Amino acid sequence: MSQLSTITETLISGDGEALQKLVQEALDAGIPANTILNDALISGMDIVGAKMECGDMFIPEVLMAAQAMSESVEILKPLLADGQSSVVGKVIIGTVKGDLHDIGKNLVKMMLESAGFEIIDLGVDISPEDFVKAIIDNKPDIVGLSALLTTTMPMMKKSIQTIEESGLRKNLKIIVGGAPVNQAFADEIGADGYAPDAGAASKLAKSLLQQ
Ligand code: B1M
């Protein structure tokens, strides 16, 4: 079995300690951090999702895999950074109300941080009103909304509407992402941009600020 597939298997088993060891060994063997993230960890979470869907894995096991993934991402974090240090803009990010998924959001946060953005991470299950309050308090350039459930996608629309109704939409860019989200949905709800992954989110944020 290749090092990457051993990492994937270990992620699925939820053994965080073994996973961290394997990730470190893969780095030591010269496998790029990006490859480990995309081809072993994120692809592993896709398998976890498929197993969850067909009843082969249950919530506690999925949580263990999620925890193991987050710990290993911490090892990769400094290596995924692009080394930029000056602040290029301020971003508020959060997972919308009703949705507790945060691994993807945390990766987006990490990529934005490494691209030089100052990030205010509101966490998960964030109501439209809490986004509004955070915008008033922090005056960001960009607001990022994440959703992983088809049932919470409408909350993205509601969040954008509430921000608009509060008179805060001007001079603010709103970006959206998460597995069930796509460009057509982003256009439909009036977002300024959609990114399919964390790297694309960082590029999108930079390009929106240049407009
Ligand atoms: Co949940 N879950 N989950 N889950 N979970 C999914 C999303 C699901 C697809 C699994 C499945 O059935 N196949 C399914 C949703 C089905 C649907 O809506 N159609 C599902 C379900 C049903 C549920 C529950 C309802 C299960 C239940 O209780 N019966 C429940 C809901 C809880 C809630 O939120 N209210 C639930 C709970 C959980 C756990 C808590 C156990 C756990 C989350 C732990 C955590 O996040 N701390 C969990 C997990 C881990 C998953 C899967 C397996 C993995 C998600 C993940 O972390 N992926 C997931 C299946 C899957 O996605 N394959 C699943 C890895 C991550 C790096 O990818 O989050 O897509 P992702 O992020 C990417 C991009 O989407 C993008 O960039 C990221 C990095 O490249 N991106 C953005 C994300 N946000 C962005 C924002 C941006 C831009 C890009 O701009 C702002």
XYZ file of C-alpha atoms and ligand atoms in Angstrom:
302
model
C 0.000 0.000 0.000
C 1.364 3.485 -0.860
C 2.036 6.008 1.883
C -0.915 8.114 0.725
C -3.401 5.254 0.790
C -2.152 4.208 4.249
C -2.856 7.788 5.389
C -6.361 7.590 3.884
C -7.078 4.249 5.579
C -5.802 5.550 8.924
C -7.937 8.696 8.633
C -10.998 6.556 8.017
C -10.129 4.431 11.080
C -10.049 7.646 13.153
C -6.689 6.868 14.787
C -5.431 10.442 15.215
C -2.072 9.584 16.767
C -1.153 7.096 14.046
C -2.352 9.560 11.405
C -0.124 12.364 12.658
C 2.853 10.001 12.636
C 2.119 8.884 9.077
C 1.627 12.460 7.846
C 4.986 13.432 9.361
C 6.645 10.393 7.773
C 5.174 11.289 4.371
C 6.509 14.839 4.701
C 9.910 13.477 5.715
C 9.837 11.266 2.622
C 9.417 14.394 0.479
C 5.706 14.133 -0.365
C 4.393 17.728 -0.747
C 1.961 18.982 1.929
C -0.572 19.835 -0.775
C -0.533 16.279 -2.119
C -1.022 14.850 1.368
C -3.944 17.216 1.989
C -5.728 16.708 -1.324
C -4.883 13.146 -2.311
C -4.930 11.468 1.111
C -6.871 13.533 3.676
C -9.626 15.299 1.694
C -10.144 12.213 -0.468
C -10.324 10.193 2.768
C -13.100 12.425 4.083
C -14.986 11.804 0.822
C -14.826 8.067 1.555
C -15.979 8.762 5.130
C -18.933 10.675 3.639
C -19.840 7.798 1.335
C -19.615 5.305 4.220
C -21.737 7.596 6.388
C -24.356 7.819 3.651
C -24.739 4.081 3.257
C -24.667 3.370 6.996
C -21.170 1.834 7.124
C -19.976 4.575 9.496
C -21.861 6.314 12.291
C -21.580 9.837 13.706
C -19.091 9.025 16.531
C -16.752 7.365 14.018
C -17.148 10.254 11.575
C -16.330 12.677 14.402
C -13.175 10.705 15.235
C -12.090 10.890 11.578
C -12.897 14.615 11.514
C -10.869 15.217 14.685
C -7.957 13.180 13.310
C -8.077 15.195 10.081
C -8.029 18.542 11.932
C -4.999 17.485 14.018
C -3.077 16.416 10.933
C -3.942 19.598 9.051
C -2.184 21.445 11.903
C 1.056 19.646 10.934
C 0.631 20.671 7.291
C -0.462 24.237 8.031
C 2.957 25.968 8.061
C 3.890 24.179 4.839
C 0.758 25.238 3.007
C 1.304 28.907 3.809
C 2.606 31.052 0.972
C 4.758 33.139 3.298
C 3.035 36.471 2.721
C 2.988 38.542 5.905
C 1.404 41.959 5.350
C -2.370 42.154 5.857
C -4.142 42.463 2.500
C -7.709 42.660 3.814
C -10.088 41.597 6.540
C -12.397 38.569 6.208
C -15.203 37.361 8.453
C -15.902 33.675 7.962
C -18.456 31.289 9.409
C -20.580 28.226 8.758
C -24.215 29.233 8.434
C -26.974 28.614 10.968
C -28.015 24.987 11.383
C -24.730 23.662 10.035
C -21.956 22.288 12.255
C -19.409 21.301 9.591
C -16.167 23.227 9.992
C -13.261 21.298 8.463
C -13.607 22.910 5.031
C -14.232 26.326 6.553
C -11.092 25.940 8.660
C -9.063 25.070 5.555
C -10.401 28.152 3.777
C -9.490 30.217 6.843
C -5.975 28.764 6.821
C -5.424 29.500 3.121
C -6.735 33.048 3.497
C -4.508 33.632 6.524
C -1.513 32.377 4.633
C -2.381 34.719 1.753
C -2.140 37.658 4.178
C -5.768 38.193 5.175
C -6.780 38.996 8.737
C -9.502 36.482 9.628
C -12.309 36.722 12.117
C -13.651 33.190 12.455
C -17.161 33.184 13.888
C -17.293 29.379 14.013
C -20.282 27.229 13.128
C -24.082 27.593 13.329
C -23.906 31.350 12.730
C -27.227 33.144 12.342
C -27.748 35.940 9.781
C -28.078 38.367 12.708
C -24.717 37.265 14.118
C -23.084 37.872 10.730
C -24.620 41.354 10.714
C -23.353 42.070 14.233
C -19.871 40.873 13.339
C -19.832 43.071 10.214
C -20.813 46.120 12.273
C -18.181 45.326 14.916
C -15.313 44.446 12.569
C -15.921 46.236 9.235
C -14.528 43.470 7.016
C -13.776 43.694 3.292
C -15.155 40.201 2.683
C -17.644 37.879 4.361
C -17.280 34.137 3.719
C -20.225 31.786 4.203
C -19.742 28.030 4.333
C -22.458 25.338 4.143
C -22.149 21.564 3.811
C -25.806 20.562 3.926
C -28.386 21.024 1.199
C -30.775 21.905 4.034
C -28.616 24.843 5.163
C -27.946 26.297 1.697
C -31.100 28.488 1.960
C -29.543 29.993 5.098
C -26.815 31.428 2.868
C -29.492 33.286 0.923
C -31.129 34.432 4.167
C -27.757 35.636 5.494
C -27.091 37.690 2.355
C -30.618 39.128 2.451
C -30.266 40.097 6.117
C -26.898 41.748 5.453
C -28.481 43.673 2.547
C -31.506 44.702 4.601
C -29.180 45.997 7.318
C -27.639 48.373 4.757
C -24.217 46.717 5.045
C -23.861 45.239 1.558
C -22.148 48.267 -0.006
C -18.340 48.031 -0.007
C -18.586 44.412 1.118
C -17.928 41.285 -0.935
C -19.664 38.049 0.005
C -18.194 34.703 -1.018
C -19.733 31.280 -0.574
C -18.556 27.686 -0.662
C -19.057 24.162 0.602
C -19.626 20.790 -1.034
C -23.255 21.279 -2.187
C -22.722 24.892 -3.344
C -21.922 25.826 -6.951
C -21.511 28.917 -9.107
C -25.143 28.857 -10.281
C -26.386 28.841 -6.685
C -23.960 31.625 -5.755
C -25.306 33.733 -8.655
C -28.891 32.946 -7.700
C -28.488 34.159 -4.106
C -26.527 37.272 -5.058
C -23.092 36.304 -3.743
C -20.068 38.064 -5.252
C -18.202 34.830 -5.729
C -18.017 31.081 -5.272
C -14.947 28.945 -4.709
C -14.901 25.156 -4.968
C -11.942 24.713 -2.616
C -9.716 26.530 -0.151
C -7.031 27.451 -2.673
C -9.623 28.895 -5.043
C -11.210 30.817 -2.130
C -7.912 32.534 -1.436
C -7.463 33.483 -5.126
C -11.065 34.673 -5.312
C -10.705 36.847 -2.208
C -7.573 38.478 -3.605
C -9.167 39.124 -6.997
C -12.322 40.613 -5.434
C -10.238 43.115 -3.478
C -8.443 44.176 -6.651
C -11.737 45.055 -8.374
Co -21.896 15.513 7.852
N -22.787 15.390 6.123
N -23.630 15.512 8.751
N -20.864 15.453 9.484
N -20.382 15.159 6.773
C -21.950 15.461 4.922
C -21.818 16.905 4.440
C -22.747 14.529 3.914
C -22.513 14.874 2.439
C -22.404 13.056 4.238
C -23.192 12.094 3.404
O -24.286 11.757 3.757
N -22.633 11.651 2.288
C -24.235 14.765 4.379
C -24.962 15.936 3.720
C -26.010 15.475 2.741
C -26.724 16.631 2.141
O -26.923 17.652 2.690
N -27.135 16.415 0.926
C -24.033 14.997 5.867
C -25.055 14.838 6.844
C -26.376 14.303 6.334
C -24.862 15.145 8.208
C -25.890 15.034 9.358
C -27.291 15.543 9.014
C -25.883 13.564 9.795
C -26.881 13.242 10.872
O -26.852 13.768 11.945
N -27.762 12.337 10.510
C -25.216 15.880 10.468
C -25.627 17.357 10.399
C -25.085 18.148 11.545
C -25.243 19.641 11.302
O -24.394 20.233 10.665
N -26.325 20.207 11.775
C -23.783 15.720 10.105
C -22.751 15.756 11.048
C -21.408 15.572 10.747
C -20.321 15.481 11.814
C -20.554 16.448 12.986
C -20.306 14.065 12.323
C -19.029 15.732 10.958
C -18.561 17.218 10.943
C -17.393 17.464 11.868
C -16.783 18.816 11.612
O -16.888 19.429 10.572
N -16.085 19.282 12.643
C -19.511 15.407 9.556
C -18.636 15.163 8.466
C -17.163 15.067 8.788
C -19.111 15.013 7.130
C -18.316 14.609 5.864
C -18.058 13.116 5.988
C -17.002 15.307 5.601
C -17.088 16.827 5.515
C -15.681 17.376 5.425
O -15.126 17.791 6.419
N -15.072 17.269 4.223
C -19.338 14.991 4.722
C -19.192 14.152 3.466
C -18.341 14.835 2.423
O -18.292 16.054 2.313
N -17.694 14.084 1.598
C -20.622 15.074 5.449
C -13.671 17.656 3.998
C -13.595 19.164 3.746
C -12.141 19.559 3.520
O -14.336 19.437 2.571
O -16.112 20.720 3.841
O -16.365 20.246 1.353
P -15.498 20.546 2.509
O -14.715 21.886 2.216
C -14.031 22.159 1.006
C -14.917 22.830 -0.063
O -16.279 22.514 0.033
C -14.609 24.287 0.084
O -13.263 24.294 0.498
C -13.019 23.221 1.385
C -11.579 22.788 1.303
O -11.166 22.515 -0.006
N -15.346 25.142 1.023
C -15.393 26.483 0.798
C -15.969 24.865 2.198
N -16.427 25.994 2.729
C -16.099 27.010 1.910
C -16.314 28.394 1.992
C -15.823 29.209 0.964
C -15.167 28.653 -0.128
C -14.923 27.302 -0.224
O -15.979 30.535 0.954
C -16.425 31.170 2.115
